XYZ file of C-alpha atoms in Angstrom:
580
model
C -18.389 13.712 13.182
C -14.756 14.330 11.826
C -14.730 17.592 13.735
C -15.768 15.911 16.905
C -13.070 13.340 16.475
C -10.488 16.064 15.886
C -11.489 18.021 18.952
C -11.437 14.861 21.125
C -7.971 13.938 19.712
C -6.688 17.419 20.512
C -8.058 17.315 24.012
C -6.319 14.031 24.649
C -3.080 15.382 23.181
C -3.258 18.501 25.276
C -3.610 16.359 28.389
C -0.663 14.108 27.364
C 1.645 16.952 26.505
C 0.651 19.093 29.563
C 1.313 16.217 31.905
C 4.763 15.723 30.363
C 5.844 19.385 30.761
C 7.321 21.270 33.675
C 4.814 24.057 33.238
C 2.092 24.899 30.761
C 3.592 25.983 27.393
C 7.163 25.233 28.373
C 9.020 22.234 26.951
C 11.660 20.210 28.727
C 15.191 21.055 27.817
C 17.104 19.132 25.263
C 14.269 16.742 24.542
C 13.329 16.363 20.813
C 9.558 15.732 20.262
C 8.741 14.134 16.848
C 5.347 13.413 15.454
C 4.821 9.890 14.051
C 1.495 9.205 12.288
C 1.645 5.437 12.798
C 2.782 3.399 15.767
C 5.429 0.844 14.805
C 4.547 -2.839 15.183
C 7.872 -3.356 16.934
C 11.549 -2.495 16.812
C 13.257 -5.519 15.315
C 14.774 -4.473 11.924
C 14.668 -7.952 10.334
C 11.201 -8.866 11.389
C 9.487 -5.494 11.214
C 11.063 -3.652 8.180
C 8.468 -0.833 7.850
C 9.365 2.820 7.320
C 7.755 4.004 10.508
C 9.635 1.419 12.518
C 12.917 2.360 10.818
C 12.323 5.945 11.700
C 12.697 4.953 15.415
C 14.974 1.885 15.352
C 17.797 3.559 13.358
C 19.010 5.355 16.505
C 19.133 1.996 18.447
C 20.407 -0.262 15.695
C 23.272 0.807 13.531
C 24.678 -1.146 10.649
C 28.308 -2.270 10.011
C 28.426 0.561 7.437
C 25.926 2.787 5.706
C 25.575 5.495 3.072
C 26.717 8.786 4.519
C 23.664 11.292 4.633
C 25.822 14.043 3.170
C 28.219 12.414 0.654
C 25.951 9.423 0.023
C 28.988 7.187 -0.111
C 29.259 3.881 1.641
C 31.022 4.698 4.946
C 32.289 2.492 7.800
C 30.475 2.795 11.038
C 31.196 -0.220 13.288
C 34.229 -1.455 11.272
C 37.523 0.060 10.515
C 37.176 0.285 6.808
C 35.155 -0.798 3.783
C 36.873 -3.976 2.448
C 37.835 -4.630 -1.066
C 36.885 -7.749 -2.996
C 39.261 -10.663 -2.553
C 39.029 -13.645 -4.992
C 38.825 -17.097 -3.417
C 41.493 -19.288 -5.066
C 41.052 -22.625 -3.301
C 38.708 -24.625 -1.126
C 34.989 -25.181 -1.217
C 34.217 -21.710 -2.562
C 36.924 -21.577 -5.142
C 35.999 -19.214 -7.953
C 33.991 -17.052 -5.587
C 35.145 -14.073 -3.565
C 35.039 -12.583 -0.037
C 35.120 -9.371 1.938
C 37.163 -9.122 5.131
C 35.867 -6.770 7.960
C 37.349 -5.844 11.357
C 35.137 -4.267 13.986
C 36.505 -1.123 15.741
C 38.521 -2.041 18.811
C 36.288 0.067 21.113
C 32.938 -0.892 19.557
C 31.034 -2.586 22.335
C 27.540 -3.726 23.447
C 25.646 -2.193 26.240
C 27.189 -4.549 28.760
C 30.639 -3.600 27.710
C 31.526 -6.731 25.782
C 33.140 -6.353 22.331
C 31.252 -6.678 19.068
C 32.721 -9.666 17.387
C 32.471 -11.836 14.249
C 30.276 -14.232 16.294
C 27.559 -11.591 16.581
C 27.752 -11.017 12.833
C 27.554 -14.720 12.161
C 24.601 -15.025 14.457
C 22.782 -12.169 12.758
C 23.093 -13.711 9.377
C 21.927 -17.135 10.763
C 18.848 -15.477 12.380
C 17.793 -14.015 8.958
C 18.441 -17.266 7.128
C 16.598 -19.456 9.710
C 13.523 -20.691 7.705
C 11.170 -20.150 10.654
C 11.967 -16.509 11.442
C 9.721 -13.820 9.904
C 12.555 -12.241 7.831
C 11.097 -12.544 4.298
C 12.077 -9.060 3.452
C 15.817 -9.914 3.890
C 16.198 -13.687 3.402
C 16.159 -13.289 -0.464
C 19.176 -11.128 -0.187
C 21.057 -13.028 2.534
C 20.774 -16.276 0.415
C 23.844 -15.006 -1.453
C 26.013 -15.190 1.625
C 27.626 -18.639 1.389
C 29.619 -18.690 4.713
C 31.412 -16.478 7.189
C 34.938 -17.293 8.517
C 36.160 -15.717 11.841
C 39.825 -15.024 12.200
C 41.239 -17.541 14.607
C 43.600 -14.942 16.155
C 41.323 -11.898 16.120
C 37.512 -12.496 17.031
C 36.721 -9.003 15.749
C 37.937 -9.987 12.286
C 35.923 -12.084 9.864
C 35.463 -12.706 6.160
C 32.053 -12.949 4.344
C 32.103 -15.409 1.529
C 30.183 -15.454 -1.731
C 30.215 -18.592 -3.913
C 28.482 -16.712 -6.804
C 28.567 -13.218 -7.972
C 25.875 -10.777 -6.626
C 25.779 -7.196 -7.738
C 25.218 -5.885 -4.257
C 27.497 -8.198 -2.400
C 29.682 -5.499 -0.861
C 26.619 -3.439 0.160
C 24.947 -6.441 1.529
C 27.785 -7.545 3.678
C 28.523 -4.036 4.801
C 25.110 -2.727 5.723
C 23.924 -5.653 7.995
C 22.573 -4.686 11.316
C 24.458 -6.826 13.843
C 22.540 -8.145 16.872
C 24.158 -9.034 20.192
C 24.107 -12.798 20.380
C 24.153 -12.855 24.174
C 20.788 -10.911 24.202
C 18.921 -12.535 21.310
C 20.178 -16.091 21.564
C 21.115 -16.695 25.323
C 20.662 -20.399 24.910
C 23.071 -20.562 21.934
C 20.438 -22.340 19.838
C 22.126 -21.238 16.607
C 25.797 -21.638 17.672
C 26.196 -25.227 16.444
C 24.148 -24.742 13.231
C 26.087 -24.126 10.136
C 25.066 -21.554 7.519
C 25.012 -24.367 4.904
C 22.478 -26.276 7.123
C 20.122 -23.366 7.092
C 20.562 -22.838 3.305
C 19.725 -26.605 2.696
C 16.215 -25.797 4.053
C 15.836 -29.112 5.993
C 14.566 -27.298 9.094
C 12.325 -30.206 10.143
C 15.312 -32.540 10.442
C 17.320 -29.852 12.328
C 14.432 -29.266 14.771
C 14.086 -33.006 15.394
C 17.664 -32.893 16.617
C 17.522 -29.491 18.280
C 14.095 -28.320 19.544
C 15.599 -25.042 20.759
C 15.703 -23.872 17.052
C 11.999 -23.661 17.018
C 11.821 -21.837 20.277
C 14.561 -19.401 19.138
C 12.402 -18.505 15.978
C 9.259 -18.048 18.026
C 11.002 -15.751 20.435
C 12.807 -13.809 17.612
C 9.560 -13.202 15.778
C 7.642 -12.254 18.948
C 7.048 -9.206 21.019
C 9.743 -10.365 23.346
C 12.410 -8.987 20.891
C 10.418 -6.210 19.298
C 9.134 -4.502 22.342
C 10.142 -6.050 25.551
C 13.875 -6.630 25.146
C 15.588 -4.290 22.656
C 19.271 -3.774 22.727
C 21.932 -2.764 20.245
C 25.043 -0.563 19.816
C 23.515 2.638 18.632
C 23.693 5.971 20.452
C 20.191 5.634 22.076
C 18.292 2.947 24.033
C 14.628 2.445 24.528
C 13.516 4.077 27.744
C 9.771 3.719 27.503
C 6.975 2.560 25.195
C 3.490 3.563 26.036
C 1.065 1.686 23.727
C -0.842 4.061 21.313
C 0.881 7.138 22.740
C 4.685 7.325 22.429
C 8.178 5.797 22.322
C 10.947 7.487 24.321
C 14.605 6.907 23.414
C 17.311 7.909 25.838
C 20.887 8.948 25.140
C 23.436 6.400 26.336
C 25.771 7.475 28.997
C 29.595 6.987 28.330
C 28.785 5.863 24.812
C 31.759 4.544 22.885
C 30.662 6.251 19.680
C 31.340 9.734 21.133
C 34.941 9.219 19.953
C 33.920 9.349 16.398
C 32.329 12.873 15.642
C 32.663 12.380 11.911
C 30.296 9.378 11.841
C 26.745 10.935 12.038
C 25.124 7.623 12.740
C 26.806 7.565 16.190
C 25.804 11.158 17.190
C 23.454 11.799 20.152
C 22.354 15.380 20.278
C 19.124 15.404 22.338
C 19.061 13.795 25.759
C 15.810 12.092 24.824
C 13.930 11.619 21.524
C 10.137 11.155 22.009
C 8.095 9.818 19.152
C 4.365 10.741 19.587
C 1.831 8.670 17.709
C -0.676 11.163 16.317
C -2.677 10.065 13.195
C -4.573 13.370 12.696
C -2.558 15.981 10.773
C -4.630 18.836 12.118
C -3.806 17.728 15.671
C -0.116 17.489 14.767
C -0.060 20.973 13.278
C -1.810 22.393 16.321
C 0.840 20.837 18.594
C 3.629 22.209 16.454
C 2.184 25.702 16.789
C 1.852 25.280 20.530
C 5.486 24.259 20.698
C 4.765 20.773 21.986
C 6.289 19.083 18.919
C 9.603 19.838 17.149
C 9.549 17.662 14.106
C 6.997 16.470 11.519
C 7.899 14.834 8.225
C 5.697 13.517 5.454
C 3.575 16.742 5.902
C 0.805 17.317 3.405
C 1.624 20.011 0.928
C -1.358 22.103 2.006
C -0.274 22.134 5.729
C 3.338 22.632 4.782
C 2.652 25.690 2.650
C -0.020 27.078 4.966
C 2.481 27.155 7.816
C 5.378 28.415 5.743
C 3.336 31.355 4.330
C 1.911 32.238 7.811
C 3.727 35.271 9.062
C 2.908 34.348 12.647
C 4.884 31.053 12.460
C 7.243 31.295 9.510
C 10.203 32.354 11.602
C 9.485 29.752 14.385
C 10.121 26.768 12.013
C 12.523 25.530 9.381
C 11.055 24.121 6.232
C 12.901 21.432 4.247
C 12.069 19.647 0.932
C 14.552 16.872 0.428
C 14.106 14.598 -2.627
C 13.791 11.120 -1.394
C 14.098 7.843 -3.210
C 10.375 7.080 -2.841
C 7.321 6.560 -5.048
C 3.600 6.176 -4.705
C 1.574 3.441 -6.512
C -1.669 1.578 -6.651
C -1.041 -2.051 -5.996
C -3.045 -4.408 -8.103
C -3.720 -8.114 -7.413
C -2.651 -9.535 -10.765
C -4.582 -12.781 -9.862
C -7.950 -11.105 -9.545
C -9.972 -12.215 -12.503
C -11.172 -8.731 -13.349
C -7.673 -7.325 -13.662
C -5.499 -10.268 -14.508
C -5.172 -8.978 -18.033
C -2.289 -6.430 -18.533
C -4.530 -4.430 -20.995
C -7.150 -3.985 -18.355
C -4.430 -2.768 -15.948
C -3.203 -0.372 -18.563
C -6.765 0.952 -18.911
C -7.009 1.406 -15.156
C -3.699 3.412 -15.197
C -5.257 5.740 -17.807
C -8.086 6.485 -15.299
C -5.670 8.173 -12.799
C -4.914 11.795 -13.404
C -1.509 11.780 -11.975
C -0.595 15.389 -12.944
C -3.808 16.578 -11.187
C -2.804 14.550 -8.096
C 0.689 16.146 -7.962
C -0.884 19.586 -8.454
C -3.532 19.254 -5.734
C -1.912 16.933 -3.239
C 1.816 18.073 -3.598
C 1.374 21.693 -4.773
C 3.447 20.643 -7.796
C 6.202 19.046 -5.765
C 6.388 15.651 -7.373
C 7.289 13.869 -10.630
C 5.298 11.229 -12.420
C 7.065 7.973 -12.851
C 6.868 5.086 -15.235
C 8.199 2.357 -12.960
C 10.094 1.484 -9.822
C 13.385 3.024 -10.873
C 14.011 6.586 -9.663
C 14.731 9.182 -12.358
C 18.037 10.038 -10.650
C 19.427 6.621 -11.364
C 21.601 6.330 -14.505
C 19.564 3.340 -15.687
C 16.137 5.039 -15.586
C 14.311 4.329 -18.867
C 13.540 7.863 -20.094
C 12.237 6.496 -23.412
C 9.017 5.324 -21.705
C 6.261 7.866 -21.698
C 4.177 8.416 -18.429
C 0.707 7.028 -18.954
C -1.565 10.103 -19.608
C -5.007 10.469 -18.091
C -7.446 9.317 -20.802
C -10.900 8.090 -19.915
C -11.919 7.544 -23.551
C -8.756 5.690 -24.253
C -9.365 3.359 -21.214
C -12.909 2.716 -22.427
C -11.650 1.751 -25.803
C -9.130 -0.680 -24.321
C -11.701 -2.293 -22.112
C -14.132 -2.658 -25.005
C -11.368 -4.289 -27.110
C -10.913 -6.851 -24.326
C -14.644 -7.692 -24.275
C -15.753 -5.717 -21.406
C -19.275 -4.241 -22.030
C -22.409 -3.505 -19.928
C -24.420 -6.418 -21.334
C -26.974 -6.289 -18.396
C -27.376 -2.507 -18.489
C -26.704 -2.060 -14.673
C -23.989 0.613 -15.200
C -21.070 -1.726 -14.623
C -19.223 -3.330 -17.474
C -19.030 -7.144 -17.441
C -17.485 -10.049 -19.338
C -17.968 -13.756 -19.594
C -15.162 -15.609 -17.995
C -15.686 -19.318 -18.553
C -19.341 -19.852 -17.761
C -19.560 -16.977 -15.315
C -20.517 -13.345 -15.963
C -17.953 -11.220 -14.064
C -18.758 -7.646 -13.194
C -15.936 -5.104 -13.172
C -16.405 -4.323 -9.569
C -13.239 -3.824 -7.480
C -12.496 -3.481 -3.771
C -9.928 -0.814 -2.986
C -8.429 -0.683 0.450
C -7.140 2.496 1.908
C -5.675 3.661 5.257
C -7.719 6.855 5.447
C -4.771 9.215 4.962
C -5.518 12.348 2.951
C -3.441 11.106 0.076
C -5.118 7.700 -0.026
C -8.536 9.265 0.051
C -7.726 11.635 -2.727
C -6.283 8.899 -4.924
C -9.076 6.559 -4.239
C -11.857 9.069 -4.772
C -10.303 10.385 -7.955
C -9.940 6.883 -9.339
C -13.436 5.943 -8.263
C -14.851 8.960 -10.042
C -12.980 8.352 -13.335
C -13.626 4.551 -13.215
C -17.315 5.122 -13.041
C -17.130 7.041 -16.341
C -15.533 3.852 -17.838
C -18.218 1.636 -16.239
C -16.045 0.314 -13.491
C -17.380 0.165 -9.889
C -14.798 0.720 -7.158
C -15.693 0.039 -3.553
C -13.519 1.997 -1.078
C -12.906 0.231 2.100
C -11.008 1.961 4.999
C -8.800 -0.029 7.398
C -5.679 0.215 9.469
C -2.554 -0.421 7.355
C -1.559 -3.421 9.616
C -5.034 -4.958 8.795
C -4.616 -4.388 5.081
C -1.120 -5.824 5.048
C -1.884 -8.922 7.178
C -5.358 -9.673 6.046
C -5.175 -8.733 2.426
C -1.689 -8.064 0.987
C -0.024 -11.057 2.555
C -2.954 -13.409 1.673
C -3.792 -12.024 -1.751
C -7.300 -11.271 -0.717
C -7.725 -7.776 -2.431
C -8.065 -6.034 -5.707
C -6.328 -2.717 -5.168
C -4.752 -0.645 -2.477
C -2.535 2.398 -2.287
C 1.146 1.942 -1.108
C 4.473 3.559 -1.151
C 8.058 2.211 -1.508
C 11.158 3.826 0.171
C 14.276 3.004 -1.673
C 18.007 3.226 -0.917
C 20.743 5.053 -2.716
C 22.428 1.857 -3.971
C 21.708 -0.240 -7.013
C 18.148 -1.516 -7.217
C 17.518 -5.249 -6.656
C 14.025 -5.979 -8.025
C 13.916 -9.586 -6.700
C 12.027 -9.021 -3.421
C 9.060 -7.061 -4.907
C 8.815 -8.181 -8.560
C 10.131 -11.706 -8.931
C 7.609 -14.503 -9.108
C 9.462 -16.546 -6.423
C 8.113 -13.897 -4.004
C 4.536 -13.932 -5.301
C 3.429 -16.363 -2.537
C 1.613 -15.702 0.735
C 3.854 -14.018 3.294
C 6.352 -12.739 0.726
C 6.593 -9.241 -0.615
C 5.518 -9.503 -4.319
C 2.038 -8.610 -2.988
C 0.831 -8.078 -6.580
C 1.245 -11.714 -7.564
C 3.176 -10.463 -10.568
C 4.388 -13.481 -12.494
C 6.344 -12.987 -15.688
C 8.893 -15.466 -16.976
C 10.762 -12.789 -18.961
C 10.858 -10.401 -16.076
C 12.182 -13.205 -13.877
C 14.931 -14.005 -16.463
C 15.993 -10.289 -16.530
C 15.877 -9.909 -12.749
C 18.111 -12.997 -12.284
C 20.549 -11.631 -14.856
C 20.563 -8.118 -13.258
C 21.500 -9.783 -9.898
C 24.437 -11.892 -11.291
C 25.843 -9.668 -14.042
C 29.312 -8.226 -13.278
C 29.520 -5.668 -16.054
C 27.826 -2.305 -15.157
C 26.967 -1.425 -18.709
C 25.303 -4.791 -19.308
C 23.452 -4.472 -16.017
C 22.246 -1.030 -16.965
C 20.840 -2.319 -20.290
C 19.021 -5.120 -18.388
C 17.481 -2.478 -16.136
C 16.187 -0.616 -19.239
C 14.742 -3.862 -20.567
C 13.060 -4.757 -17.318
C 11.412 -1.331 -17.102
C 10.077 -1.794 -20.646
C 8.746 -5.237 -19.887
C 6.967 -4.098 -16.736
C 5.666 -0.993 -18.585
C 4.052 -3.487 -20.949
C 2.638 -5.616 -18.174
C 1.568 -2.765 -15.847
C 1.570 -4.994 -12.714
C 0.725 -1.895 -10.645
C -0.296 1.711 -11.315
C 2.928 3.760 -10.938
C 2.065 7.205 -9.745
C 4.798 9.657 -8.839
C 7.979 10.416 -6.774
C 7.055 12.931 -4.060
C 9.362 15.581 -2.629
C 9.516 15.147 1.102
C 8.157 18.030 3.278
C 9.805 18.333 6.691
C 9.019 20.927 9.404
C 11.451 21.489 12.348
C 11.292 23.879 15.216
C 13.687 26.770 14.811
C 14.908 25.897 18.319
C 16.983 23.110 16.889
C 19.947 23.180 14.513
C 18.825 20.743 11.865
C 19.607 19.557 8.348
C 17.794 17.458 5.775
C 19.044 14.630 3.618
C 18.087 12.616 0.581
C 18.603 9.466 2.665
C 15.424 8.212 4.141
C 13.407 9.260 6.087
C 14.834 12.681 5.054
C 16.496 13.686 8.356
C 18.539 12.268 11.222
C 17.102 13.280 14.520
C 20.165 12.102 16.417
C 22.197 14.887 14.774
C 19.793 17.670 15.873
C 21.123 20.057 18.516
C 19.629 22.895 20.474
C 20.687 26.338 19.160
């Protein structure tokens, strides 16, 4: 059946690519074709903050500043310079501090109007709005207390912080600014103060201004994630064919051409086409046929098979950038079977991570003990990676009272008046990696008397129906990280262990919360680093998830293009690629 599906997929792809070419086997000039294994849900960075959406929208939306893909230093993009901290010595926010920015004089929106402080203010308000689906960002934006626009220069503005936050400069600098005239044409947010949104009295505000509710509905909807997408990046959306592709088109007379040293503003290809192809075999076939130019997140097997193939090795470039990323098995800490940290530690012992790295990554990976990357100076190197040990897992489970009392092959335990069987549902997307991890864990778990049911679904269904609602036991996920300091709040703080927020594991620890709060507010680097070490030790004890490993990215690019790789996610910048 899988072979039939592959052949059918390949036939469809051949039809699509042949229809899009001038002649069979001949690609259009200066068009970069990229394989994307998942179709983005939309292109609205604050609402759909997924890695596959980011891989597309980063060429449409550019932030105020960002980390340079070569130097990895925070570098201005839309503004003239990265500001320095200025203490606030009087007024409502006395004792706090601010950063003052000024947009470049020639930075404009697609209609030619200037990018101003009003657009920045609007963007912050949109994230802070209680009814917008921006949970991934609102926990960070809460630190922004106010924004003051210069009365004599609309491009100049100050971002105010009442309290210290360790990432305040990075937060204020890396915001994606939206054109207010596009996303809020009725000016629904204009008269609303940031302090009003922070107060959380949205019902009272809506009773006075019904347009606030309409704005949120529009901002969250397909209207501003597919139908009407506009920003100041070097590319614009040309076409979106559902389930097939997204085409970006280089902007004519783009203002960013004047800044060749800013890579985020480059536009090498006339068009960038992202093709949605879930099947890796089909992707590899289209690469060999010359219909695709770029494929990242390649499996190690396919990567090395092509690299060692003398027919194709000179037709492609092979990159292995080390990304800030890790794989893990998410565990629902509220599931009665695995609510005990000791049981979760036993589960971790059932995963042979070294074998996974050897088989899945051909050795290109590093087992991790937590969410902090080993390259960070505050990685806790004193913690030993949990070794594969089935007998050790069985011993821990027995100590916690899990035994097969009814002799059905699955261990059980009395919880209250109910006999609970150690039977867990594990949701996977069907990728080769998720299948390998799931099958390996299922096999080892069986040896320990644990039954694991593997259920395959689309990631969107897993996220919406299970992760967000807490209706799951286990699933396999990855987290892509940035080069800056780690803020654990969004993923690991108990305030986000509620439906719709991003602590999908329902991890609740009073001590971890205290450490996270201190990390975010501590001014001294050495003290913060010690807190990071302590947090890793605390989470190592709790094992809220099964941390697996940091992979090395595997990227294939056609040799027709001059290309480079970067440690900055997703490992490459397609807008900088140029034909040789």
